[in-house]
Short mmCIF file of C-alpha atoms and ligand atoms in Angstrom, two decimals:
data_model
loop_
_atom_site.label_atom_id
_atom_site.label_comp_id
_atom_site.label_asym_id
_atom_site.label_seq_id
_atom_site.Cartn_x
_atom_site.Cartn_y
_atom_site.Cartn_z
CA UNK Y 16 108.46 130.75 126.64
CA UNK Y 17 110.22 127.94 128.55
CA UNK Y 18 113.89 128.89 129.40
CA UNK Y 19 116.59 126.41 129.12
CA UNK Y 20 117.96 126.87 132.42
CA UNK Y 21 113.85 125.63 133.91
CA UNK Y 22 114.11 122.68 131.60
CA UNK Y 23 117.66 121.35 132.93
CA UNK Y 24 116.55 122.59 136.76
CA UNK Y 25 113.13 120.16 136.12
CA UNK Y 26 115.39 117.14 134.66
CA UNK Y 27 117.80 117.18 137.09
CA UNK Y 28 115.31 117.30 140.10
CA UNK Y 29 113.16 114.63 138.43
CA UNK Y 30 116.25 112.68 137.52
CA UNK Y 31 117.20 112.37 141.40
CA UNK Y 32 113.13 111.62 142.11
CA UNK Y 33 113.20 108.66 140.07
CA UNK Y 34 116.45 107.29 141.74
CA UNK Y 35 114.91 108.13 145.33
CA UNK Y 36 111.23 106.25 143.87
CA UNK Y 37 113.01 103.51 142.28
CA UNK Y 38 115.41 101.63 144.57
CA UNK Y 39 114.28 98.03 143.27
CA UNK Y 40 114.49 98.20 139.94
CA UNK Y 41 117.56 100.38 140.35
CA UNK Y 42 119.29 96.80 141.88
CA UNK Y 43 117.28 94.88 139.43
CA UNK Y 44 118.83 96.99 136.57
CA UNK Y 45 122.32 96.19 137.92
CA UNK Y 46 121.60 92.40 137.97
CA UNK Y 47 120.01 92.34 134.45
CA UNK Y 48 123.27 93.92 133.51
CA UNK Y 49 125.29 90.87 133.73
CA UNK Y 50 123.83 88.88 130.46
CA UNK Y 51 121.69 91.03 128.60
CA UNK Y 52 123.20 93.92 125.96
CA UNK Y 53 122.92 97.10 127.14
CA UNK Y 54 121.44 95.71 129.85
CA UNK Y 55 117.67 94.97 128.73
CA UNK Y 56 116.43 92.20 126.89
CA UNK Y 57 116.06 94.29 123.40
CA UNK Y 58 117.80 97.09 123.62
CA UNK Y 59 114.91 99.69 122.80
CA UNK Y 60 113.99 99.43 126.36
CA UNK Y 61 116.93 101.31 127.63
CA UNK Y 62 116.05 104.61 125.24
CA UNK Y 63 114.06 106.03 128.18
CA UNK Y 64 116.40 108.40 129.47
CA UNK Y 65 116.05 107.30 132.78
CA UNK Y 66 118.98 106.80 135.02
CA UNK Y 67 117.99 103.56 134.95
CA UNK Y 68 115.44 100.64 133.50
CA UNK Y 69 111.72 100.63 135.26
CA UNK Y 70 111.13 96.99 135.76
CA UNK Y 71 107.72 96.15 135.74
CA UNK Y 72 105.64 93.61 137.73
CA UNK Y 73 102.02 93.88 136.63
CA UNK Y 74 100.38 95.23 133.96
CA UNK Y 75 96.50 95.23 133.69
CA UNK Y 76 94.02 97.62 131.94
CA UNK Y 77 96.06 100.75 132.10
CA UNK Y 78 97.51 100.56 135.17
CA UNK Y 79 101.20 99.07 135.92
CA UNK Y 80 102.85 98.08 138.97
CA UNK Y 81 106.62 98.78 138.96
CA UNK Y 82 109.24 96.38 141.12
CA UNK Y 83 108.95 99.32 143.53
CA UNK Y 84 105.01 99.08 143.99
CA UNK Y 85 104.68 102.43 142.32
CA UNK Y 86 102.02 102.60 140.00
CA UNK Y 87 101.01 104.25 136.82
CA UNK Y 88 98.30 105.16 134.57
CA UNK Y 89 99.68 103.60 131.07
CA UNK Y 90 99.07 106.37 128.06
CA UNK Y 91 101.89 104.58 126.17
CA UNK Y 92 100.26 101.01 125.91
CA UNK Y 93 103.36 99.22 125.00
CA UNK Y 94 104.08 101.93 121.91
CA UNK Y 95 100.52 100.76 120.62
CA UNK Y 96 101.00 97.00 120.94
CA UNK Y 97 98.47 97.11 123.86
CA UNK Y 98 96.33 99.74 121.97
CA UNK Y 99 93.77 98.14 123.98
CA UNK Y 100 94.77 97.63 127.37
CA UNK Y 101 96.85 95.10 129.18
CA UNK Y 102 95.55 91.63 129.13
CA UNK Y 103 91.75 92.47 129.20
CA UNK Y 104 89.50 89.78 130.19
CA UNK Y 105 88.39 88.75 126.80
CA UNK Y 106 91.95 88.50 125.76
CA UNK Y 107 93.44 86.69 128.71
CA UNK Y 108 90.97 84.03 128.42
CA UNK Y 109 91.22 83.79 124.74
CA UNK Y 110 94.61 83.40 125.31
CA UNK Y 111 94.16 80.51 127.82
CA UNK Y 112 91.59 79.07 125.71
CA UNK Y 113 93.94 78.41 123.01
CA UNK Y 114 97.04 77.75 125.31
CA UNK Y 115 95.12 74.76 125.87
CA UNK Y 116 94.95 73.39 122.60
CA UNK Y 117 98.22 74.40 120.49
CA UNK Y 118 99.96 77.12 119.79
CA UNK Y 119 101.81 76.52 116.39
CA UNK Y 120 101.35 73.29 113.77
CA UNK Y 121 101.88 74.63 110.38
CA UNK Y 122 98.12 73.72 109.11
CA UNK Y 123 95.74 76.12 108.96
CA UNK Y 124 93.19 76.23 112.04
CA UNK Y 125 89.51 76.57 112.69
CA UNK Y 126 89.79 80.29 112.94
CA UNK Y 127 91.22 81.09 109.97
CA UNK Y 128 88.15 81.36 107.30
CA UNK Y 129 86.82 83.56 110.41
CA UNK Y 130 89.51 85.61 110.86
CA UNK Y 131 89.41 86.46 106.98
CA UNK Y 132 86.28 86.94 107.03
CA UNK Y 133 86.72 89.55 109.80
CA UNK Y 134 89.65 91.39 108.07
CA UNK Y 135 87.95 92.24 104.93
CA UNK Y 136 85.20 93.60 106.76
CA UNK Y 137 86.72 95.37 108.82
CA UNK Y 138 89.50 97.52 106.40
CA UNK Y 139 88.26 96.43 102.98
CA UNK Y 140 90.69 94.69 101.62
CA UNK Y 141 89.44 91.12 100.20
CA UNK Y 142 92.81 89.08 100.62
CA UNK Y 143 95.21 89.00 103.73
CA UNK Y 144 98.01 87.15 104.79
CA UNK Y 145 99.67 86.95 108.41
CA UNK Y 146 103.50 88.01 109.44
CA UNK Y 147 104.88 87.71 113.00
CA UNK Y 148 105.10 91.56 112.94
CA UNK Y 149 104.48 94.82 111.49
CA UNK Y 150 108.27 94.56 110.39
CA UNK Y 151 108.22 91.40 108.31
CA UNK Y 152 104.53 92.62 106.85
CA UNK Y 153 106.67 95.90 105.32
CA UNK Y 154 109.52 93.54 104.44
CA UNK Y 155 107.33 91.20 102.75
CA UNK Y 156 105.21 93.46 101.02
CA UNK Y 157 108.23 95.44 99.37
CA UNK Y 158 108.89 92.14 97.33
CA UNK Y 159 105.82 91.14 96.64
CA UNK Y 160 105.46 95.10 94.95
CA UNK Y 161 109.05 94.54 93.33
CA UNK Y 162 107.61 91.28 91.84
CA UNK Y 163 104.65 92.45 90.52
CA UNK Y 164 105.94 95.51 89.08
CA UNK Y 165 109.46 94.31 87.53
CA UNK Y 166 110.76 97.59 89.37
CA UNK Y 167 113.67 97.77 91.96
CA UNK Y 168 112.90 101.20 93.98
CA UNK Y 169 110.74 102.02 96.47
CA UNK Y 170 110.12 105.11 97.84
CA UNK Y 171 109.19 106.77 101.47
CA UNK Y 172 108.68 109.93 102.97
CA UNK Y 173 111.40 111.50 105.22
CA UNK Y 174 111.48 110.76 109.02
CA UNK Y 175 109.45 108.04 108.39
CA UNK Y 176 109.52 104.21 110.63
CA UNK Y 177 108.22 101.30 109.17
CA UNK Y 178 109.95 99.06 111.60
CA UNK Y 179 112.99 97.19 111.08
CA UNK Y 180 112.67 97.79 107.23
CA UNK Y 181 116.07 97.90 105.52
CA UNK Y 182 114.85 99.56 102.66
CA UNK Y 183 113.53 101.96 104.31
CA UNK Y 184 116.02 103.45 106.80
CA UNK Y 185 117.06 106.46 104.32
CA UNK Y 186 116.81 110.13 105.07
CA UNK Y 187 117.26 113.44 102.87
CA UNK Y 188 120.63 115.13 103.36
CA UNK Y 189 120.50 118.34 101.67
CA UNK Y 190 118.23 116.92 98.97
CA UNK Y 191 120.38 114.21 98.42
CA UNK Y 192 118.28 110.40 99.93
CA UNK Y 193 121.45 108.56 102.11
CA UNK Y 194 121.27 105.63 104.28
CA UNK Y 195 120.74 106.35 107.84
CA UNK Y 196 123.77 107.09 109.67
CA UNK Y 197 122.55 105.12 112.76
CA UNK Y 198 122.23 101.75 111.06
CA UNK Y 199 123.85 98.61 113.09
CA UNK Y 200 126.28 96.68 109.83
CA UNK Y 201 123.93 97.88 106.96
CA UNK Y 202 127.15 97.55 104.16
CA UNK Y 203 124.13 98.46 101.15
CA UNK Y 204 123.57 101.49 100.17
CA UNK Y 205 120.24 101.93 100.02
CA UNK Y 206 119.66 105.21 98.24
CA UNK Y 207 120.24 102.82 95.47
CA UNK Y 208 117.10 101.18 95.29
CA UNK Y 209 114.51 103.90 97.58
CA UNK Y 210 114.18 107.55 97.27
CA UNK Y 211 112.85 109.68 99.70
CA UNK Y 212 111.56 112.66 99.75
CA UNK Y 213 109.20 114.99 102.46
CA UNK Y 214 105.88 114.59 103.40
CA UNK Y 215 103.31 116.92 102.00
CA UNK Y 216 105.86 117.72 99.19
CA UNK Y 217 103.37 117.09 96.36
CA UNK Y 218 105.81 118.60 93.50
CA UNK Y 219 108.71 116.00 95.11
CA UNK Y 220 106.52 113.00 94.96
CA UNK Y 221 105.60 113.35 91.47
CA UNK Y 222 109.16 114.20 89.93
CA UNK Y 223 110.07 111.19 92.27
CA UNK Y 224 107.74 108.97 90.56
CA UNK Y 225 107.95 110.57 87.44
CA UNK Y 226 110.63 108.17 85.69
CA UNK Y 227 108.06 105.23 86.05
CA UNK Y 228 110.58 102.96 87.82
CA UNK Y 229 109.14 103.04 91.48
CA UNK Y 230 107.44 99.53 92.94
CA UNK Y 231 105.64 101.13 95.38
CA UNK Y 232 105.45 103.95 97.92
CA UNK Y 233 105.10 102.99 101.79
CA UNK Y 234 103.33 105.96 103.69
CA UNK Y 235 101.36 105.90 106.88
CA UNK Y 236 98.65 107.81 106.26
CA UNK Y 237 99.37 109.85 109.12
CA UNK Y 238 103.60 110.55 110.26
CA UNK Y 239 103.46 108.75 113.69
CA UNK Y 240 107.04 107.88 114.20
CA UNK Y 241 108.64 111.78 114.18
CA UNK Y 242 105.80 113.56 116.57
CA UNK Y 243 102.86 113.68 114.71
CA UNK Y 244 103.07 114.85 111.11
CA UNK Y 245 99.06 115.10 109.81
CA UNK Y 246 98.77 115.73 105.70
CA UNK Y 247 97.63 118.27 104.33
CA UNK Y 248 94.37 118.58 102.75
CA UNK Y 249 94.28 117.41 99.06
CA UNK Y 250 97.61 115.37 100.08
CA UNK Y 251 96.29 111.63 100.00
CA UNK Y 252 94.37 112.11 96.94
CA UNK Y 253 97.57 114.16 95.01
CA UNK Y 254 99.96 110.68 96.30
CA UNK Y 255 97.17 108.48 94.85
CA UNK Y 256 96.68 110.05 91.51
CA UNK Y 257 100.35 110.12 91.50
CA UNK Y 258 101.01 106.69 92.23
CA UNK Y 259 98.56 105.63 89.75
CA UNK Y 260 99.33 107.34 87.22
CA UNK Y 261 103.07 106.10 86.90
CA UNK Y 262 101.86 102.70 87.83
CA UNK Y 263 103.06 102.76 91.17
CA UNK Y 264 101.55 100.40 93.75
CA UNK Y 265 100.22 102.24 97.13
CA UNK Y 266 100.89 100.84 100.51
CA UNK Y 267 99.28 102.09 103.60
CA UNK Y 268 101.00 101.47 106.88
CA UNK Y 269 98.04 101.54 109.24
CA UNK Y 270 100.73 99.96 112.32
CA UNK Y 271 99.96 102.90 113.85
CA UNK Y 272 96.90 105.04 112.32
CA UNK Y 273 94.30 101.76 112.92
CA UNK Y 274 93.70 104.01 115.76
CA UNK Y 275 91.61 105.96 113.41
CA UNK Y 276 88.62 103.50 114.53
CA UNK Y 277 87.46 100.15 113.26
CA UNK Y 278 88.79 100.42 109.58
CA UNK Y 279 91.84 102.46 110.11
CA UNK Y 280 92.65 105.31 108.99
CA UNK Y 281 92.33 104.05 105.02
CA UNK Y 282 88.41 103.47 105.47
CA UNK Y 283 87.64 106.29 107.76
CA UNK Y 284 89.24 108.67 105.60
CA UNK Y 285 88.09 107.33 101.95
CA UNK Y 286 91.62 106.07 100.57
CA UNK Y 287 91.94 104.00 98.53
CA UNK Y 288 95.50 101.99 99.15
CA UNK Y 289 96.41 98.70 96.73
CA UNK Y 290 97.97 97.32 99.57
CA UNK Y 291 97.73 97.49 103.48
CA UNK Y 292 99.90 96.58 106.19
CA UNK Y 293 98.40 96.42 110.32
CA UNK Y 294 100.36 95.03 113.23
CA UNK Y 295 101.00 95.61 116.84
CA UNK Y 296 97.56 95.59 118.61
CA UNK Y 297 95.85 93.35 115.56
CA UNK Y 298 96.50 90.38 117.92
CA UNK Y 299 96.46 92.07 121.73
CA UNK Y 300 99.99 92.15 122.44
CA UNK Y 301 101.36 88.80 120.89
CA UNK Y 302 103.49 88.95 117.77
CA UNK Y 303 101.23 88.92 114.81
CA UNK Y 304 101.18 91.12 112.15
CA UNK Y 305 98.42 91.04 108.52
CA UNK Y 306 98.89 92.39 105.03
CA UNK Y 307 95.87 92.98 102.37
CA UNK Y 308 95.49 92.77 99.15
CA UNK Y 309 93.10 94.82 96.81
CA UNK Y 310 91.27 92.60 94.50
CA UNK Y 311 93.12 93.44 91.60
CA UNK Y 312 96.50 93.24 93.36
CA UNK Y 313 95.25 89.34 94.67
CA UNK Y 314 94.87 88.57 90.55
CA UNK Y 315 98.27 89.91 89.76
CA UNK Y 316 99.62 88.08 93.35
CA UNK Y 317 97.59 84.73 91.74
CA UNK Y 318 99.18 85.19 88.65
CA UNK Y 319 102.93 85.56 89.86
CA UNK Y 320 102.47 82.42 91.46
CA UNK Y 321 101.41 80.24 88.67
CA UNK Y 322 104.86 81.24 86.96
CA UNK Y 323 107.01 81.65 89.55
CA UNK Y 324 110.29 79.21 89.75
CA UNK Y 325 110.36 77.03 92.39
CA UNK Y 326 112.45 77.61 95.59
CA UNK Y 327 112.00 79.74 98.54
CA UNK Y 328 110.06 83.12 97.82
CA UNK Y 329 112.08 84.94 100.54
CA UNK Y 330 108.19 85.90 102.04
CA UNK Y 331 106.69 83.77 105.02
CA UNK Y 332 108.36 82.71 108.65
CA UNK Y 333 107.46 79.51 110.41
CA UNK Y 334 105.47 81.05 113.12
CA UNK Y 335 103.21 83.29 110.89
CA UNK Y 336 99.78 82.23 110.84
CA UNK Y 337 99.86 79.80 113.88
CA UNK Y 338 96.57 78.97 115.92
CA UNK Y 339 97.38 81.11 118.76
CA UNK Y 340 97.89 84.35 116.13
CA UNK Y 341 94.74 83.41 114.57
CA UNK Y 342 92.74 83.27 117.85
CA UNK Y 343 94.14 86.57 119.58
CA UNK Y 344 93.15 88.23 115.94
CA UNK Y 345 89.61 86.86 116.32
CA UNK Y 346 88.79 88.21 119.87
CA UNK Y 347 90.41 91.75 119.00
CA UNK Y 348 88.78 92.14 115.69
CA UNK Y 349 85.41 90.43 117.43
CA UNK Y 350 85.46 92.83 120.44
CA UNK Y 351 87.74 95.67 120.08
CA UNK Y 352 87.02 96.56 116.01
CA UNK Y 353 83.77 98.11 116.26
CA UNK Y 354 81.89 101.28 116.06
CA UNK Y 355 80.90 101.34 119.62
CA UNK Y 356 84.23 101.07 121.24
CA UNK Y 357 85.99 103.68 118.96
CA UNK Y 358 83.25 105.71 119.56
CA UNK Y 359 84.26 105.74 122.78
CA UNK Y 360 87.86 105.71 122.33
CA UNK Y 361 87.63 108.95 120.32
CA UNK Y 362 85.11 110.33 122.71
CA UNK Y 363 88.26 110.78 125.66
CA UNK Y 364 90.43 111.25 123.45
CA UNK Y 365 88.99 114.57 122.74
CA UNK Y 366 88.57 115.40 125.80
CA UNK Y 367 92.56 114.74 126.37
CA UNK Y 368 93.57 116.89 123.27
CA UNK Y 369 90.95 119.47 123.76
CA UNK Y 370 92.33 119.35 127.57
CA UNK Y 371 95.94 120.05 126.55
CA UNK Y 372 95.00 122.63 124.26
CA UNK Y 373 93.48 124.24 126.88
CA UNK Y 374 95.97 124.01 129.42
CA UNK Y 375 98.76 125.35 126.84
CA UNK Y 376 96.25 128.44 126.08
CA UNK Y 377 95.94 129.06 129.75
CA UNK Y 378 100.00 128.27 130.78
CA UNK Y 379 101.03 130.35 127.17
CA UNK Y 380 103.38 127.95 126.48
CA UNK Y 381 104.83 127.46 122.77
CA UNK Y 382 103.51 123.70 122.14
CA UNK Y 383 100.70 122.67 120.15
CA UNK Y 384 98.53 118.99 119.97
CA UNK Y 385 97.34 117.25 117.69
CA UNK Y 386 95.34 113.74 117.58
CA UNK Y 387 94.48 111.03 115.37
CA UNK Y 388 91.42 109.11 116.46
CA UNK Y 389 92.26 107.43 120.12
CA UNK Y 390 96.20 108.73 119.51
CA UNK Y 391 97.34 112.25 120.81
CA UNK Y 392 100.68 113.89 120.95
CA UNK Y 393 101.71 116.89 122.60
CA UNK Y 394 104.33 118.63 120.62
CA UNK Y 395 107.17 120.82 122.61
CA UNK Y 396 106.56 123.98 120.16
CA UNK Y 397 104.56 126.13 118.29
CA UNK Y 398 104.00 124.91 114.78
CA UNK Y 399 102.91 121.78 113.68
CA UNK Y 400 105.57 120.67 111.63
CA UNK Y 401 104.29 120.04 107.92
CA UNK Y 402 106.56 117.33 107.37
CA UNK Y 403 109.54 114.86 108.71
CA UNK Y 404 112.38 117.08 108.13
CA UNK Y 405 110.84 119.56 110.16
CA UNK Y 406 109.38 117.67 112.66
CA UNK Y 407 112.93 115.97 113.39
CA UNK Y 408 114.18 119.18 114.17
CA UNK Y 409 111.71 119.74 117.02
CA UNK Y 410 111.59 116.53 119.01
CA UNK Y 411 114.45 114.16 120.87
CA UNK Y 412 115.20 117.49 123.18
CA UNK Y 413 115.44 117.63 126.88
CA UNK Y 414 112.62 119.29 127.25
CA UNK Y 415 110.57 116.42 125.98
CA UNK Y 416 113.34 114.34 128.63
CA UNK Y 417 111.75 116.64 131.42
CA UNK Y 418 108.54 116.45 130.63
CA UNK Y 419 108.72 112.78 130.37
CA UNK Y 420 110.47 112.48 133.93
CA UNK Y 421 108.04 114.85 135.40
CA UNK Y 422 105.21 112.71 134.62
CA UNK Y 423 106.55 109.25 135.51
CA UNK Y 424 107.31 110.40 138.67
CA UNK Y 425 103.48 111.05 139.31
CA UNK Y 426 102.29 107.83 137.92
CA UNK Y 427 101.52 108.74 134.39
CA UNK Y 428 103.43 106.92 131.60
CA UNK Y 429 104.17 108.92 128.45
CA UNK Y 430 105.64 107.21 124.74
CA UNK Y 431 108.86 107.71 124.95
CA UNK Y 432 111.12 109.07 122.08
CA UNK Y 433 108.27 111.96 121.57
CA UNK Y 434 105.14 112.64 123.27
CA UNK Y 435 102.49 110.15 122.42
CA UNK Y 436 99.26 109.35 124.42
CA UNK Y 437 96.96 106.48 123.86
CA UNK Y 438 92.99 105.93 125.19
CA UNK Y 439 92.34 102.74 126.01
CA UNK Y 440 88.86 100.76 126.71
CA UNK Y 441 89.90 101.14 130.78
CA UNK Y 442 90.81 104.72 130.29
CA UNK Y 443 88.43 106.91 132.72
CA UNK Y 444 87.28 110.59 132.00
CA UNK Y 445 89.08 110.88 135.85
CA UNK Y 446 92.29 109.33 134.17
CA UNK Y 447 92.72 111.88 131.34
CA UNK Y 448 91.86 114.68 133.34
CA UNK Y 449 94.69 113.70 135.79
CA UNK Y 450 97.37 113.95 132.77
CA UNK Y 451 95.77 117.10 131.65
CA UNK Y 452 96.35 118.55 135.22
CA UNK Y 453 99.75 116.91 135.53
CA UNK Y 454 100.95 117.83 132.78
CA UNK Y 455 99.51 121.59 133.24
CA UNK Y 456 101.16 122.00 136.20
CA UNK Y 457 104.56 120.72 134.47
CA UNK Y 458 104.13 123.39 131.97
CA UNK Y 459 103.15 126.05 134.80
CA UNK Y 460 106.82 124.86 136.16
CA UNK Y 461 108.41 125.39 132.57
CA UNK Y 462 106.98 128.71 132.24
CA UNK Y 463 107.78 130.06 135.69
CA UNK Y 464 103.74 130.81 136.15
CA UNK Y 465 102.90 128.40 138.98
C1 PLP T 4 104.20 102.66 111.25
C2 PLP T 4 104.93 101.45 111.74
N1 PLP T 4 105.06 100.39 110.94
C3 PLP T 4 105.69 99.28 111.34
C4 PLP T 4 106.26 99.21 112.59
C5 PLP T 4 106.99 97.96 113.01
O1 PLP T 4 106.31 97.30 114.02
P1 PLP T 4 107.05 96.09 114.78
O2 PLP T 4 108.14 96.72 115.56
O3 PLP T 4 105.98 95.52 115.64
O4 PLP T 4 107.55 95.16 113.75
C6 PLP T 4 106.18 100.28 113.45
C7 PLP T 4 106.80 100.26 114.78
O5 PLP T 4 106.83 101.20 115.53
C8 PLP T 4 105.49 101.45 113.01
O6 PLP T 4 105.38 102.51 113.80
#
């Protein structure tokens, strides 16, 4: 058992470290002040929980260099938007490449039939289109399921992120779906048009769907965004019977879970989603984000469009689909979507959760792990949480604060907001085995069992 008094001794000692280690972003942090909100140029970055920002320098493979010179071994990747690595080679010089020869003109370019091509291949689905980000995908895929359906709601499971998804920032109170308390001049309330209800909760879902007036439900396949929340078995096959059987349209948020390997999480586990939504690493760290259509989705899609009124749609942004988008999404889906590198991916990424299992049998300390494909999170205690009312409960704590300091202060960079770890092309056998032993002899610390 970790004792609260070892947890707030750890976070206060590693609090002071990271002042002593940090003197130069410390004074950069106080000039950045002056003109940005909060002090950070989007205001996510300051939800560290350090004393202050980390301002970094350099960022290559896995390794960063901070304003200090410190360096780390990067097992956060940018929150998955450099799944695979920091400006590799074959990325940097595609991105040079097209530098060279426009960015942005509104027309189609050379790549495009390619990059199609490469899409359906790759996850399935035989019609895409391109957003700047995983956000707008979600946002534009909502109306396109409210068009084709005639329905209003939309439903999603508890604890879940889609991004900056109006619709769906709801949570269960008590049973009851209510906006999220935290939202910035949200004056809607959205419980009107989603319901939500938990994860795993096959009885909810189908009462949920039951009165036949739901567009679509938006699920990763896989909770990322509240620790990790894995279904049950049985559970993907219950939501799709469900959905189809109250004519419900399925969307699969892969944003995250397209670290399952080359076809996300949808093809290497057999589902079978009408609708599919990728982003972050899709094109190596730019904004770019894709949606997909199943074939009989595209008809319905082709169909709306013949009849729709004219005017705007409410769906496209003027920088979706550009040349630069199209070529980072042709050397990641070229080089980074195959077998071989996932194989390799997964590969050290079992040897990093079989690692931290081990070290938590040996330390006997209450946490558990769990992975999906090159993704692993450590969870601060015992039970896997079954779904995202549970797993809410469990994470945001300062012991997850201490453990985070603990490890930045030896060079190892940890997802903030819960305890996420990513493998990466660079990542070495010798890198994961220096988190597992880092992060063993934080535990050891925790424990009082040095
Ligand atoms: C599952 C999922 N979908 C969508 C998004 C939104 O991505 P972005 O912030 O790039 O728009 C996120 C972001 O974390 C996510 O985790």
């Amino acid at each position: 058992m970790t004792s609260p008094a070892a947890v707030e001794a750890m976070l206060d000692r590693e609090r002071a470290l990271f002042i002593q280690r940090n003197p130069a972003s410390e004074a950069l942090a106080e000039k950045a002040a002056r003109h940005w909100l909060g002090g950070v140029p989007m205001m996510w970055m300051s939800d560290w929980g350090t004393p202050f920002q980390l301002f970094i320098a350099k960022a290559e493979g896995i390794t960063l260099t901070d304003a200090d010179g410190n360096s780390y071994k990067d097992f956060c990747l940018g929150d998955t938007g450099a799944m695979f690595g920091h400006s590799p080679a074959p990325v940097a010089e595609a991105l040079a490449r097209q530098g060279a020869r426009g960015l942005t003109t509104m027309l189609a370019s050379l790549d495009a039939a390619v990059v199609g091509d490469l899409l359906s291949d790759r996850f399935g689905l035989p019609v895409w289109q391109v957003t700047a980000t995983a956000s707008d995908a979600n946002r534009s895929v909502i109306r396109w399921c409210r068009a084709l359906t005639g329905r209003a709601k939309i439903l999603v499971f508890n604890g879940c992120y889609h991004g900056a998804v109006d619709d769906a920032f709801v949570t269960l109170d008590d049973g009851r779906t209510v906006s999220d308390p935290g939202l910035i001049g949200e004056v809607r309330d959205l419980a009107a048009t989603t319901r939500v209800v938990e994860f795993n909760d096959v009885a909810a879902l189908q009462a949920a769907l039951a009165p036949g007036d739901v567009a679509c439900v938006l699920a990763e396949p896989v909770m990322t965004n509240v620790g990790m929340v894995l279904p049950d078995e049985g559970f993907h096959q219950a939501l799709r019977e469900a959905t189809r059987a109250t004519g419900t349209l399925l969307v699969i948020d892969e944003t995250h879970c397209m670290s399952s390997g080359p076809g996300g999480y949808a093809r290497a586990h057999g589902l079978d989603p009408d609708i599919m939504v990728l982003g972050k690493p899709i094109a190596g760290g730019i904004p770019a984000a894709v949606y997909g259509f199943s074939a009989a989705i595209a008809a319905r899609a082709g169909d709306y469009l013949k009849v729709k009124p004219p005017g705007h749609s409410g769906i496209g942004t003027t920088l979706s689909g550009s040349a630069i988008q199209l070529a980072m999404m042709r050397v990641m889906l070229e080089t980074y979507f195959t077998a071989d590198n996932f194989a390799r991916l997964d590969t050290l990424a079992e040897r990093l959760e079989t690692g931290i299992a081990a070290a938590i049998a040996r330390r006997q300390i209450d946490w558990h792990v769990v992975r999906v494909g090159a993704r692993v999170e450590f969870m601060c205690c015992p039970m896997r949480p079954r779904n995202g009312g549970q797993a809410a409960r469990l994470i945001h704590r300062p012991i997850d604060q201490a453990v985070h300091h603990y490890m930045l202060n030896r060079g190892l960079l940890v997802t903030p907001f819960h305890n996420m770890l990513l493998i990466a092309p660079d990542t070495t056998a010798g890198d994961v085995d220096r988190l597992v032993a880092t992060l063993e002899a934080c535990m050891g610390e925790l424990v009082g069992r040095d």
